[in-house]
Coordinates of C-alpha atoms in Angstrom, one line a residue:
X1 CA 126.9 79.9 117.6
X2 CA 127.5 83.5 117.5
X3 CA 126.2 84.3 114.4
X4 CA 122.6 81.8 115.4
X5 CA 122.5 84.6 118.6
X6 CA 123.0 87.2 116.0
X7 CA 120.3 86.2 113.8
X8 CA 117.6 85.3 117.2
X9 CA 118.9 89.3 118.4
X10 CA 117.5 90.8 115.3
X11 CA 114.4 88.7 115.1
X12 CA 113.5 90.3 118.7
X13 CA 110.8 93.0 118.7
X14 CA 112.3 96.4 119.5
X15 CA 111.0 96.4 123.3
X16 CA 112.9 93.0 123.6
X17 CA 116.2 94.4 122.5
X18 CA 115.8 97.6 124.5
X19 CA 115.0 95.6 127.5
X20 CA 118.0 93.7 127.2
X21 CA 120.3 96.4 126.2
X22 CA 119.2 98.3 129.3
X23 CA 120.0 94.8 131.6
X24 CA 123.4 94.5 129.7
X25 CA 124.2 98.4 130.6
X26 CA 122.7 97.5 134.5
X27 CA 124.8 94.4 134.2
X28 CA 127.7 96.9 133.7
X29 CA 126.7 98.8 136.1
X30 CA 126.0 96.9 138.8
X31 CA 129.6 94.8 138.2
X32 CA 131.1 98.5 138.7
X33 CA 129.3 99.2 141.7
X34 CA 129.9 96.0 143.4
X35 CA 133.2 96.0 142.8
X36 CA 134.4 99.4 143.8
X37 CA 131.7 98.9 147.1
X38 CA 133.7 95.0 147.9
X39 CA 136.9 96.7 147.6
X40 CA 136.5 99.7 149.5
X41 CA 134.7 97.4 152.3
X42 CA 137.8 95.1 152.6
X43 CA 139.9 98.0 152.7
X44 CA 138.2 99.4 155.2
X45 CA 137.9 96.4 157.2
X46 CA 141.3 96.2 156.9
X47 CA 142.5 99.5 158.2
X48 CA 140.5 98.8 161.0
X49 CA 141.9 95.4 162.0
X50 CA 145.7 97.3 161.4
X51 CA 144.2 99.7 164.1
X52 CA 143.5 96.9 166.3
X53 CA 146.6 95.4 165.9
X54 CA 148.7 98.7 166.6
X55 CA 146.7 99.6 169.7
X56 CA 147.4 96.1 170.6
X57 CA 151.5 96.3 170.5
X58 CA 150.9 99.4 172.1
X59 CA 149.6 98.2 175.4
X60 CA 151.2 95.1 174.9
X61 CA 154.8 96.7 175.3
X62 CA 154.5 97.8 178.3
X63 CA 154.2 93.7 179.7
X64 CA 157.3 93.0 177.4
X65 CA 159.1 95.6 179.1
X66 CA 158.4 94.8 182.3
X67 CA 158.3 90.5 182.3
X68 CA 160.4 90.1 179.0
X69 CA 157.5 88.2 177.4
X70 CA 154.5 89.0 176.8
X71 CA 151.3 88.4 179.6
X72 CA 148.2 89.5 180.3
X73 CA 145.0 90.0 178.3
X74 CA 145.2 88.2 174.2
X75 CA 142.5 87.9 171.6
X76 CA 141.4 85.5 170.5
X77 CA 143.0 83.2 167.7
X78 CA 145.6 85.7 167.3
X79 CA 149.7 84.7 167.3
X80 CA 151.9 86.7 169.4
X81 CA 155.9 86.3 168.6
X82 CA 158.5 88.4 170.7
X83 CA 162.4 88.1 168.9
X84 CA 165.3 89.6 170.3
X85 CA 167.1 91.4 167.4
X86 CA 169.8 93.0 169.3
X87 CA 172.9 91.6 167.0
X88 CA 170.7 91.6 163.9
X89 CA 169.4 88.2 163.9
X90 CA 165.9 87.7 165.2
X91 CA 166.2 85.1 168.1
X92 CA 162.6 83.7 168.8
X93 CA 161.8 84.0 173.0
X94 CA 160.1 81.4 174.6
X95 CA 156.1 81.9 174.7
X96 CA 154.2 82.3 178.2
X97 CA 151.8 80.2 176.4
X98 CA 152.6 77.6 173.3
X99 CA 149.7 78.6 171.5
X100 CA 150.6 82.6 171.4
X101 CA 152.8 80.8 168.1
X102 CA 151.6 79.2 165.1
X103 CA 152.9 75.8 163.5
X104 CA 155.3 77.5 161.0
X105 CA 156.6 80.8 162.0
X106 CA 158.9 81.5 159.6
X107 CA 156.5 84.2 158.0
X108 CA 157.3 85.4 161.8
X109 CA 161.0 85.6 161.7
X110 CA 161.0 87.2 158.1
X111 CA 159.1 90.0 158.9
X112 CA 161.2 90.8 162.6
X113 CA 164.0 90.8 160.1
X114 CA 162.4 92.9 157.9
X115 CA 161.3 95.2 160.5
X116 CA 165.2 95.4 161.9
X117 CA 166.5 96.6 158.1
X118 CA 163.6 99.0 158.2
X119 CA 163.5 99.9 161.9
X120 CA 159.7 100.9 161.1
X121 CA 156.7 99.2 161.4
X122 CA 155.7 96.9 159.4
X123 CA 152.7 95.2 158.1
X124 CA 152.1 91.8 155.6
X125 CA 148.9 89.6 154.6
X126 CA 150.2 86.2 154.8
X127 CA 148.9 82.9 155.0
X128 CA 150.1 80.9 157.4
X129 CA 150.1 76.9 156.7
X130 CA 147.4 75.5 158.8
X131 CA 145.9 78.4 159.6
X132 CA 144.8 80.4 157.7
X133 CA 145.3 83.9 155.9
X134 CA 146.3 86.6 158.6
X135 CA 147.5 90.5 158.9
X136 CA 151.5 90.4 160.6
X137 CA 152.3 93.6 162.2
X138 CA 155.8 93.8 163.6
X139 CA 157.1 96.8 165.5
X140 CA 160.1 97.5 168.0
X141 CA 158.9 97.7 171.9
X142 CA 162.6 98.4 173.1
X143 CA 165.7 98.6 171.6
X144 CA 167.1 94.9 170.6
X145 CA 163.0 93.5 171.0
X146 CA 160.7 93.8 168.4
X147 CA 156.8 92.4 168.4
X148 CA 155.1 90.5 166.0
X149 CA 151.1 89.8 166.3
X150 CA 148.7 88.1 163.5
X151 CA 145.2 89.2 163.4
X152 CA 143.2 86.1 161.3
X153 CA 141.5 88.0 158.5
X154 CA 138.8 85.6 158.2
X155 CA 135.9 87.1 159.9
X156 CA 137.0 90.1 157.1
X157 CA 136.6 87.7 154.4
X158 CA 133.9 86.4 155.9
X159 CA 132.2 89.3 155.6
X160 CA 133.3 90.5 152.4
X161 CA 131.6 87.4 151.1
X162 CA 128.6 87.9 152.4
X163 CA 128.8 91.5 151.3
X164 CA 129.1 89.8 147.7
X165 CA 126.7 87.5 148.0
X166 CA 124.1 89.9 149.2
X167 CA 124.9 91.9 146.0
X168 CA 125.4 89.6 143.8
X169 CA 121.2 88.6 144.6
X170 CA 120.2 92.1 145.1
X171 CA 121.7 92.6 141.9
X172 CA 120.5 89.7 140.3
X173 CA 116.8 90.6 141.3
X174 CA 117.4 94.1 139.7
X175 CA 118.1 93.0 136.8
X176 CA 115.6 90.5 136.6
X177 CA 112.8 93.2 137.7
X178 CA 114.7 95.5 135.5
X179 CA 114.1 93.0 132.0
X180 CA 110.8 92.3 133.1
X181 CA 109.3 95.4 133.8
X182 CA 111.1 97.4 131.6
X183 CA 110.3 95.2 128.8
X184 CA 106.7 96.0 129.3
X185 CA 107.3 99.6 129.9
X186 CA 108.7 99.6 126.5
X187 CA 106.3 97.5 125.1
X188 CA 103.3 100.1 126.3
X189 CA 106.0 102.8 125.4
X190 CA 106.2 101.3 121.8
X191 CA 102.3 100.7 121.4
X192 CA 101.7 103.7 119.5
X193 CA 104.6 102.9 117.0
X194 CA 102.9 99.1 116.8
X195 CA 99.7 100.8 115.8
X196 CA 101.2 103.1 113.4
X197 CA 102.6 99.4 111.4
X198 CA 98.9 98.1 112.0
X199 CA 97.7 101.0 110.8
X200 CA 100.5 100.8 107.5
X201 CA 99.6 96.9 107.4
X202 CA 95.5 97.9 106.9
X203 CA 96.7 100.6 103.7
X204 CA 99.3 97.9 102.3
X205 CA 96.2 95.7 102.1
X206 CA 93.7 98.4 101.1
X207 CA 92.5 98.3 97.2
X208 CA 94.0 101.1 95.6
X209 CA 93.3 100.4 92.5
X210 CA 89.6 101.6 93.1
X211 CA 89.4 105.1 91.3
X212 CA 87.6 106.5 94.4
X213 CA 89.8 104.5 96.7
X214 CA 90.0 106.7 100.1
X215 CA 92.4 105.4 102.9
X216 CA 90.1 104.9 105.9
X217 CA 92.9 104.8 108.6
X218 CA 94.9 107.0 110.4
X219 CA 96.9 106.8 113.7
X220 CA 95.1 107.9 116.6
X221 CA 95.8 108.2 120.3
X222 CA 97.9 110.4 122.0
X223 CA 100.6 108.3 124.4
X224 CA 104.1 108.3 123.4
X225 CA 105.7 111.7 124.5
X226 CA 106.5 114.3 121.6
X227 CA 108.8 112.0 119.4
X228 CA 106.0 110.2 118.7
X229 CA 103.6 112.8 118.5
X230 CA 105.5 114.2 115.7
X231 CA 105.9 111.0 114.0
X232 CA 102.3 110.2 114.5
X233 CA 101.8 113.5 113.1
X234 CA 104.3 113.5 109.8
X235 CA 102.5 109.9 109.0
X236 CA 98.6 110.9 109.1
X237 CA 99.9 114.1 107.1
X238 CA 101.0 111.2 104.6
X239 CA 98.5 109.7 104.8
X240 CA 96.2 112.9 104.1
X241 CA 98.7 113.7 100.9
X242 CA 98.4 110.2 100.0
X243 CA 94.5 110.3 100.1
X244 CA 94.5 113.8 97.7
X245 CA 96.3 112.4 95.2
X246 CA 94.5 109.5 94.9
X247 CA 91.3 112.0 94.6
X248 CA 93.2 113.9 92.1
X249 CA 94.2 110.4 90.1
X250 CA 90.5 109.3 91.0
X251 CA 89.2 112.9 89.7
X252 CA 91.6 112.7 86.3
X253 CA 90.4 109.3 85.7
X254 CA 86.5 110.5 85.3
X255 CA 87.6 113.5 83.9
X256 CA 89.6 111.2 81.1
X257 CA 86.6 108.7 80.6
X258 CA 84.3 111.7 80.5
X259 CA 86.6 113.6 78.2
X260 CA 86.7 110.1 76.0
X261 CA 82.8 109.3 75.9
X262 CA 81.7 113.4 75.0
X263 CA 84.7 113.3 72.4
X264 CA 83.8 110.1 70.5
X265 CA 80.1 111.6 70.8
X266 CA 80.9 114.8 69.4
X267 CA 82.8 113.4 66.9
X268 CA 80.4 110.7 66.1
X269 CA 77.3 113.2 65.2
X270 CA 79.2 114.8 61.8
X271 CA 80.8 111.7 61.4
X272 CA 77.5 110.2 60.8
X273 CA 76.0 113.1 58.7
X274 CA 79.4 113.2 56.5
X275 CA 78.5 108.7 56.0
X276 CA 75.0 109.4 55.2
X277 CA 75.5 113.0 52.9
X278 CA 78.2 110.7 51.1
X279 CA 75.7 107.6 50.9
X280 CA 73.3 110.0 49.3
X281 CA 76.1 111.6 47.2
X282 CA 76.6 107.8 45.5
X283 CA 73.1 106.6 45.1
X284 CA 71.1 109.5 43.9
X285 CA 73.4 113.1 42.8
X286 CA 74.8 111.5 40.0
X287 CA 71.6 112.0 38.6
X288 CA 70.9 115.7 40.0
X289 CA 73.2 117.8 39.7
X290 CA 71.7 120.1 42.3
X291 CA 71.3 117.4 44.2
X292 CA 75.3 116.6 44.4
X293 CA 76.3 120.1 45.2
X294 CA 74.1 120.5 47.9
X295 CA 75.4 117.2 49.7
X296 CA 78.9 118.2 49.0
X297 CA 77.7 121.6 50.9
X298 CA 76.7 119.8 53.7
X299 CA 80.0 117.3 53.4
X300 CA 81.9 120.5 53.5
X301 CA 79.8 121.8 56.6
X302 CA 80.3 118.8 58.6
X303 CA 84.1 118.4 58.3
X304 CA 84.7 121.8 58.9
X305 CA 82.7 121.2 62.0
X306 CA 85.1 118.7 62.8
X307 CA 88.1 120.2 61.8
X308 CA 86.8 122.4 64.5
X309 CA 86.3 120.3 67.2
X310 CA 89.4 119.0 66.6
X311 CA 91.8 122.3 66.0
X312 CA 90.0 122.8 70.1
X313 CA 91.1 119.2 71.3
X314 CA 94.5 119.8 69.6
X315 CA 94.9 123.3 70.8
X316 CA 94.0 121.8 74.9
X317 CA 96.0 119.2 74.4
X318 CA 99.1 121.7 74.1
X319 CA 98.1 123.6 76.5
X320 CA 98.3 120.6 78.9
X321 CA 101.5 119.7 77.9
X322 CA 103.2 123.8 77.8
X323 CA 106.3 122.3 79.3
X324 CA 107.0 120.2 76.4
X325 CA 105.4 122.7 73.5
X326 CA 104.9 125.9 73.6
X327 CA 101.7 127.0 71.4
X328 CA 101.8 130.5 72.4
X329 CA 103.5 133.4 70.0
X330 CA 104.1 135.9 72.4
X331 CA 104.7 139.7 71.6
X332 CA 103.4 143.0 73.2
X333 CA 99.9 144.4 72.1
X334 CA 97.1 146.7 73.2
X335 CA 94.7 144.4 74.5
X336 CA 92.2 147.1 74.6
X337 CA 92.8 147.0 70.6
X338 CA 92.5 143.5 70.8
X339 CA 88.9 144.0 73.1
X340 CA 88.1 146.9 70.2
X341 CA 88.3 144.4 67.5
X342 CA 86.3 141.5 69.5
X343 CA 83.5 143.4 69.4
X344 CA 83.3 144.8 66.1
X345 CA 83.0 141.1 65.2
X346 CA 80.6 140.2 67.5
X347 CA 78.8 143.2 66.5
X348 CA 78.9 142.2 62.5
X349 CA 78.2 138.8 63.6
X350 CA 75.5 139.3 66.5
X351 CA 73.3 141.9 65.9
X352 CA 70.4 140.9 68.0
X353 CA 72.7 141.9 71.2
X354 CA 73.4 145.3 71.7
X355 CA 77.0 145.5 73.0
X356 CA 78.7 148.3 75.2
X357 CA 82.8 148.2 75.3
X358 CA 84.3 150.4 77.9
X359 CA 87.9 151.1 76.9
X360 CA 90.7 153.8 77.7
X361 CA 91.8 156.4 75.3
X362 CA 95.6 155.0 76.1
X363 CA 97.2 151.5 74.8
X364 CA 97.2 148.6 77.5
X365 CA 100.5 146.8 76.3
X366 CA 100.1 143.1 77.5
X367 CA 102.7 140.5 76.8
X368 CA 100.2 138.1 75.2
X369 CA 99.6 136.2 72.1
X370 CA 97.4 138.7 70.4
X371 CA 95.8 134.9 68.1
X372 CA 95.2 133.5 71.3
X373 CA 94.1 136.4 73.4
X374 CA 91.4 136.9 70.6
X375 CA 89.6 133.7 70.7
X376 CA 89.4 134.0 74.7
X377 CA 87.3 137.2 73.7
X378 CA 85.5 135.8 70.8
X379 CA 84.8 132.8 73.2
X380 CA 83.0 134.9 75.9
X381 CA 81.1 137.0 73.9
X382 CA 79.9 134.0 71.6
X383 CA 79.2 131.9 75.2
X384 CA 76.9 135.4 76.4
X385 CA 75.3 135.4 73.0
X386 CA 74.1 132.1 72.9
X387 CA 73.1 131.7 75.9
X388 CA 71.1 134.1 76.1
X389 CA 67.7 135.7 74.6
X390 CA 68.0 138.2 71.7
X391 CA 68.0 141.8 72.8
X392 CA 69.4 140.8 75.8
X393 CA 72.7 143.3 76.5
X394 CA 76.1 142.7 76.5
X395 CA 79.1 144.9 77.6
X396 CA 82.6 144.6 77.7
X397 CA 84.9 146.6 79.9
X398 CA 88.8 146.9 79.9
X399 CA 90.8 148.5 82.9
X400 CA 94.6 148.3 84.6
X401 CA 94.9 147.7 88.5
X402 CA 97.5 146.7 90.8
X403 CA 99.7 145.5 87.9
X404 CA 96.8 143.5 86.5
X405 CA 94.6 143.9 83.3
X406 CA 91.2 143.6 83.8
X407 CA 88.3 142.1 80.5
X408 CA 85.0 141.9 82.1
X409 CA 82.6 140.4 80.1
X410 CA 79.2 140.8 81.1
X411 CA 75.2 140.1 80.1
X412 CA 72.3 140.7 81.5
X413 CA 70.4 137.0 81.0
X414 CA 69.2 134.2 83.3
X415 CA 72.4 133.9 84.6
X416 CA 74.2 130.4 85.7
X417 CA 72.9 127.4 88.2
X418 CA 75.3 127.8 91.5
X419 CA 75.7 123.9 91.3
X420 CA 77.3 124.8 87.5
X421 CA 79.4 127.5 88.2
X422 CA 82.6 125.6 89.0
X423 CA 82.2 122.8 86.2
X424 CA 81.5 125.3 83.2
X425 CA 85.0 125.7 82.7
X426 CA 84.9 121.5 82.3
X427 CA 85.7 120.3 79.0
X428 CA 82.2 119.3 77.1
X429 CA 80.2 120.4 79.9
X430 CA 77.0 122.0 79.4
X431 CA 75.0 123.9 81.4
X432 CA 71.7 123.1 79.2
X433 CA 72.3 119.4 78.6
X434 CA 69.5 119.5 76.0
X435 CA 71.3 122.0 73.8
X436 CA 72.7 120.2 70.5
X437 CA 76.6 121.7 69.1
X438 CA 74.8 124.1 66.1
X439 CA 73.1 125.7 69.5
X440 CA 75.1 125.4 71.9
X441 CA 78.5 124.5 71.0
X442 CA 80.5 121.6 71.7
X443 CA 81.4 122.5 75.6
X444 CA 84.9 123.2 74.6
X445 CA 84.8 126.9 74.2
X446 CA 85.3 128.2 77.8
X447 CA 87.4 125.4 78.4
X448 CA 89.8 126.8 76.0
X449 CA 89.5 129.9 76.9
X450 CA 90.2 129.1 80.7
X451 CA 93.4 127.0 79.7
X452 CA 94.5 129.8 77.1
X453 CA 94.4 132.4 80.0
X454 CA 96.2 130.1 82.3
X455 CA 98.9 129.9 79.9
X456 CA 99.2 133.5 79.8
X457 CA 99.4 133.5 83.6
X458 CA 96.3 134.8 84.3
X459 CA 92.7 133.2 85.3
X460 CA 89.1 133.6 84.5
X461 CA 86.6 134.4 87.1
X462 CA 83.0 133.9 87.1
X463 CA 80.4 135.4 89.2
X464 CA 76.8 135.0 88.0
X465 CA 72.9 135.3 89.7
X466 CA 69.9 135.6 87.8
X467 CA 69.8 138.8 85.8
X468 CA 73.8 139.0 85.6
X469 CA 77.1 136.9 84.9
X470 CA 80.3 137.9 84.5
X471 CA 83.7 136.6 83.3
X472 CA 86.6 138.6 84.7
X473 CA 89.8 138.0 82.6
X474 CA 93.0 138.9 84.3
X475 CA 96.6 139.1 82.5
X476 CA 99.6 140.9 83.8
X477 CA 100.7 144.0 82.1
X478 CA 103.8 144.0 80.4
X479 CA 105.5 146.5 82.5
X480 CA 104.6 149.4 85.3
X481 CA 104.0 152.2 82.7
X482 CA 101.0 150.9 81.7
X483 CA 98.1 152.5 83.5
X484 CA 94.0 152.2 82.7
X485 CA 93.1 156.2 81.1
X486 CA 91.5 158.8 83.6
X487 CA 88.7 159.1 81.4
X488 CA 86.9 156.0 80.0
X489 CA 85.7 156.1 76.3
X490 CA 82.4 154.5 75.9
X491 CA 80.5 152.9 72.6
X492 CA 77.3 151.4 72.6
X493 CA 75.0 150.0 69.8

């Protein structure tokens, strides 16, 4: 039985069981107050019907004095008994009136006896056979007489139960208006905690596995005091974490089946040319000499174009995973050496853009993997070479400030779409979607550069209009000696 009430308690809803903790507490209460208000009630009821009887004896002594029994004005239903005590045994005196003593008065005689070992007043609660429960009070009028009177003590329990049934309703109706309204105070107390698990019951049963799943609910309203506030707060800032990371799984999932179809396109052009130069290799050099070299050229061409593409997808895939390997050799080196010998290539290499490098006369010493560092630069200047027009200017400067070394890279050509700028960092993205790879690349180049700098702990920034774009590279210095020269040295071609 217990353990069924158990099992139906926690199956209540949480205004339920407040509700009737708070009657089982009022229950406790109440039972306090009622008793302590019942017993101070009877007590005082009862000091005042022991006041009643004393001023009683005290006007009736003066008749016992005077007549030898007891006359004149009684109250009513009380018992009167006068004993002569003088040789220490209560003798009972004849009553003026029979009915002044009860049926059995031995109660009577006990407490004259009493009262003649104590020679005090006395007082007892008896109940006398046949007539009910009554206060004795015996006391000594003269010497060798003492007075006993019985006050009935019913209209005091008569009252005292009345006084307990009137609480015992009032109470009851307390209670009852307590359950009942305080269950629905709680309940409109709790609403906002109920909405909160409809609001978790509409997520648990909203698609995630969408890639652009968004959660469309939140807890609204504003009832519930600050507790719930707070926790209204702390779950629709879940609920908003929640949201970003599916965007960020959503945004990694295009990203990956992006990065998949451009990859298996990239890698599908040479693999087709390296099929058909080989399929031409078997059917018709064997016969021209001339004829086999140059399609082992182009066979040669087209792998290393791959190799290519491949060494970049390697060297990102690294990169993404630094924690586990660590592709970087680092040392210290003057990256304005490293800038130096950037453009000398680019020079040999691109002659139709007149470059400009801007470089101190001192060494910037950079903690930096001088391989790595050098295909950022090579990367930058071969991106503002091809995509822009020949003759169209390049320049390179290289400078120390607030602890941070500063490559810009800059050209003066058409400059980069604003709705570009923040995806040309993006792995196979191109800005000129018409461009094939021997134009413009594979898409992988800044994207390598970007992760390269990251790894260094630095970043790439980009700020381009028409007429201008520039890529700011910036590394941290090895250490706080390092300082950008007072007075730049400039060469131009």
């Amino acid at each position: 039985m217990i353990a069924r009430l158990r099992r139906a308690y926690r199956g209540m809803r949480l205004g339920t069981r407040l509700a009737l903790g708070l009657g089982a507490l009022a229950l406790v209460v109440f039972a306090v107050v009622g008793t302590a208000l019942t017993t101070y009630m009877r007590d005082y009821l009862s000091a005042q019907l022991d006041t009643q009887l004393a001023q009683a004896q005290i006007a009736q002594s003066k008749s016992i004095a005077d007549y030898g029994t007891l006359s004149g004005k009684k109250y009513y239903s009380w018992f009167y008994a006068v004993y002569d005590v003088s040789d220490g045994t209560p003798r009972l005196r004849r009553p003026e009136d029979p009915a002044d003593l009860p049926k059995d008065v031995d109660d009577f005689t006990a407490l004259a006896s009493a009262q003649t070992t104590a020679h005090q007043e006395l007082l007892r609660t008896e109940h006398l056979r046949g007539a009910g429960t009554y206060r004795l009070r015996a006391c000594e009028v003269e010497p060798g007489v003492v007075l006993v009177s019985a006050a009935p003590m019913e209209d005091i329990e008569d009252t005292v139960g009345q006084l307990i049934t009137i609480q015992v309703v009032t109470f009851a109706l307390a209670l009852l208006a307590l359950v009942v309204f305080g269950r629905r105070m709680l309940r409109r107390g709790l609403k906002p905690l109920s909405d909160m698990a409809s609001t978790a019951h509409g997520i648990a049963s909203h698609d995630l596995t969408e890639s652009a799943a968004r959660l469309p609910l939140r807890a609204d309203g504003r009832d519930g005091g600050p507790e719930v506030d707070e926790l209204r707060t702390a779950f629709n800032t879940m609920l908003e974490h929640i949201d970003d990371s599916l965007a960020v799984r959503a945004e990694a999932e295009q990203r990956l089946r992006r990065f998949v179809a451009d990859a298996s396109h990239e890698l599908r052009t040479p693999l087709m040319s390296v099929r058909g130069y080989a399929d031409l290799f078997q059917y018709a050099a064997a016969n021209a000499p001339e004829e086999r070299d140059r399609h082992l050229a182009r066979l040669r061409a087209e792998a290393a174009r791959m190799g290519i593409l491949l060494d970049d997808l390697l060297l990102l895939a690294r990169l993404d995973a630094a924690e586990v390997e660590a592709p970087l050799r680092l040392e210290d080196a003057d990256l304005a050496e490293l800038v130096r010998q950037a453009a000398d290539a680019f020079r040999a290499g691109r002659p139709d853009h007149p470059l400009t490098v801007t470089t101190g006369p001192q060494a910037i010493e950079v903690r930096l993997d001088p391989q790595r560092v050098r295909q950022v630069l090579d990367n930058l200047l071969a991106n503002a070479a091809v995509h822009t027009p020949p003759g169209t200017p390049v320049s390179v400067d290289v400078a120390v400030a607030s602890g941070t070394a500063l490559v810009r890279i800059a050209d003066a050509g058409p400059g980069i779409p604003p709705e570009d700028q923040e995806r040309v960092f993006d792995r196979f993205y191109r800005v000129d979607k018409a461009r094939s790879r021997d134009r413009g690349g594979s898409g992988l180049g800044l994207a390598v550069a970007h992760s390269l700098v990251r790894a260094h702990g630095g970043r790439i920034e980009l700020n381009s209009e028409p007429g201008s774009t520039v890529f700011t590279v910036r590394l941290p210095v090895a250490g706080t000696g390092c300082a950008a020269a007072p007075g730049p040295e400039t060469t131009a071609v």
